[in-house]
Short mmCIF file of C-alpha atoms in Angstrom, two decimals:
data_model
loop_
_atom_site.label_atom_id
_atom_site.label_comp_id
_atom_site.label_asym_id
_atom_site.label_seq_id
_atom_site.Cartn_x
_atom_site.Cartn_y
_atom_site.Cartn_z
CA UNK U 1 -53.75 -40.66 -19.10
CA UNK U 2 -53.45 -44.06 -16.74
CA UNK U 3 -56.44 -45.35 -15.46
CA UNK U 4 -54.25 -46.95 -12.74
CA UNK U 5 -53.53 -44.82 -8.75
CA UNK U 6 -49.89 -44.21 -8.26
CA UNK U 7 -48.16 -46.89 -6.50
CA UNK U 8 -46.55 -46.32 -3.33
CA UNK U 9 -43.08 -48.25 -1.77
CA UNK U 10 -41.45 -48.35 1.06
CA UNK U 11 -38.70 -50.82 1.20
CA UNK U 12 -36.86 -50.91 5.07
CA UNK U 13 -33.03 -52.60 5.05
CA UNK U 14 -31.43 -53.19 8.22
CA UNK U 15 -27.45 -54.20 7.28
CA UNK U 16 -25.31 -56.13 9.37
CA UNK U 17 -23.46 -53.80 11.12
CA UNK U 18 -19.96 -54.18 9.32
CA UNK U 19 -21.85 -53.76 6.19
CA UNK U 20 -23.61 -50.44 6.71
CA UNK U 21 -21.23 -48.21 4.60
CA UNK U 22 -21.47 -50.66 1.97
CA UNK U 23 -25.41 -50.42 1.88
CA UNK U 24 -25.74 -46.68 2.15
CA UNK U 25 -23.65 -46.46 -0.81
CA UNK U 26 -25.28 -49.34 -2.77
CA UNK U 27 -28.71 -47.66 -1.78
CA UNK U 28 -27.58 -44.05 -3.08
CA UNK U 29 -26.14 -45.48 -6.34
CA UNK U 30 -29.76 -46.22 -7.00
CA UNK U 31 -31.08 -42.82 -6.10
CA UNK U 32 -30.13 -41.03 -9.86
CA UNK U 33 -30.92 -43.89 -12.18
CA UNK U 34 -34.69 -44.75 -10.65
CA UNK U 35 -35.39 -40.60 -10.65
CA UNK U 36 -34.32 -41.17 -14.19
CA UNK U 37 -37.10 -43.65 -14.85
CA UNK U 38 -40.02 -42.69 -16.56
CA UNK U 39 -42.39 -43.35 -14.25
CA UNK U 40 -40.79 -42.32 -10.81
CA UNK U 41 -42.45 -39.88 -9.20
CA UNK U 42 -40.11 -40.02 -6.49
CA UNK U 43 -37.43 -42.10 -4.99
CA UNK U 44 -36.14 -40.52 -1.58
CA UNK U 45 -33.58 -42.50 0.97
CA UNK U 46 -33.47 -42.02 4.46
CA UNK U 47 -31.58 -43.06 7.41
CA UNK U 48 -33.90 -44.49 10.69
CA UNK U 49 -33.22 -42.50 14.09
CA UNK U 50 -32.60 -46.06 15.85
CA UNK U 51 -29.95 -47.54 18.01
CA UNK U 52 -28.89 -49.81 14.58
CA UNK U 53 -28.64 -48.15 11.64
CA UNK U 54 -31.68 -49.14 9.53
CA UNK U 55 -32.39 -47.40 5.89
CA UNK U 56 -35.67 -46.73 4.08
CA UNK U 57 -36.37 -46.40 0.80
CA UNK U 58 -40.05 -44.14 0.23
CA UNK U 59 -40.35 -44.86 -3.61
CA UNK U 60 -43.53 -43.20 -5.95
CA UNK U 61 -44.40 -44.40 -9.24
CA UNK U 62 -46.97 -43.83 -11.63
CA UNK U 63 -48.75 -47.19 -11.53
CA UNK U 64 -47.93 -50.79 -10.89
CA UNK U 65 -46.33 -50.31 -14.48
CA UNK U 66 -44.00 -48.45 -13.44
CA UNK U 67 -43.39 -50.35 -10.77
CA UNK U 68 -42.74 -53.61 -12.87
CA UNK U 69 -40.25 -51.32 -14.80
CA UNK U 70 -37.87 -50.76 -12.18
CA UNK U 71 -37.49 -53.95 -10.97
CA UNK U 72 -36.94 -54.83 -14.35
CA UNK U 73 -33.93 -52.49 -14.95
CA UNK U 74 -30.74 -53.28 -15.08
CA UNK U 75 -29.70 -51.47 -12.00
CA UNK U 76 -32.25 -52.85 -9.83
CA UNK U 77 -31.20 -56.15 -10.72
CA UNK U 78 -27.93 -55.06 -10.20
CA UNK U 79 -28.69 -53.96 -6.60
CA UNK U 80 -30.56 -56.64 -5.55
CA UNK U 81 -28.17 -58.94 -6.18
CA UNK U 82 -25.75 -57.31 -4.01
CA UNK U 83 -28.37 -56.92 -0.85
CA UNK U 84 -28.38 -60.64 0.89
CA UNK U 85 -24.91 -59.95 1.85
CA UNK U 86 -25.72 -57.08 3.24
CA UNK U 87 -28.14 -57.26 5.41
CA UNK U 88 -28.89 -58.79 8.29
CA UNK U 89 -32.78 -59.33 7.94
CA UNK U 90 -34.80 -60.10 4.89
CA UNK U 91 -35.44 -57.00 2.80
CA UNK U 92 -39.16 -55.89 4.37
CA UNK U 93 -40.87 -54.02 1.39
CA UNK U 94 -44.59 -52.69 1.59
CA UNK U 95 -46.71 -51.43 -1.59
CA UNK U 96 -49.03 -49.22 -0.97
CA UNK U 97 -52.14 -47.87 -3.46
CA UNK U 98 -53.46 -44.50 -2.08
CA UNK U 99 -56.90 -44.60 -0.10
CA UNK U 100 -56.84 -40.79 0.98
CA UNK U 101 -53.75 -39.05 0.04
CA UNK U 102 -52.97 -35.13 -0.75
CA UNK U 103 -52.68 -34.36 -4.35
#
């Protein structure tokens, strides 16, 4: 048992416009490996309802951990090495550590 809260992300991409395709499908190639990962929760893409497209990313883990895991992996490396010629502003990515949440 983990001593450690769950760890909350929410990572929010908005591509250059020629490049959206390219992200969506860079972004869903990440979708199976990270549910893979030990200590994702969850890992759940969506699409913004805005005039430009805009993706998020609403990512659980375990602990911080966990956390550190991913970004160590292979594909996340992988991925973010692809991003800053994707998008069009910097990558804005939030943690979050639960205060009140439903469990």
């Amino acid at each position: 048992m983990h001593d450690e809260s769950p760890v909350t992300v929410i990572a929010r991409f908005d591509p250059m416009p020629e490049h959206a395709d390219q992200l969506r499908k860079l972004l869903e190639g990440m979708v199976a490996p990270t549910r893979a990962e030990a200590g994702c929760h969850s890992y759940d893409l969506f699409a913004a309802q805005t005039a430009d497209t805009r993706f998020v990313l609403v990512e659980c883990y375990e602990d911080s951990s966990a956390l550190e895991a991913h970004r160590a992996s292979a594909h996340y490396k992988n991925y973010r090495a692809q991003l800053p010629d994707l998008l069009a502003t910097p990558l804005d990515v939030t943690v979050l550590t639960p205060v009140d949440v439903r469990g």
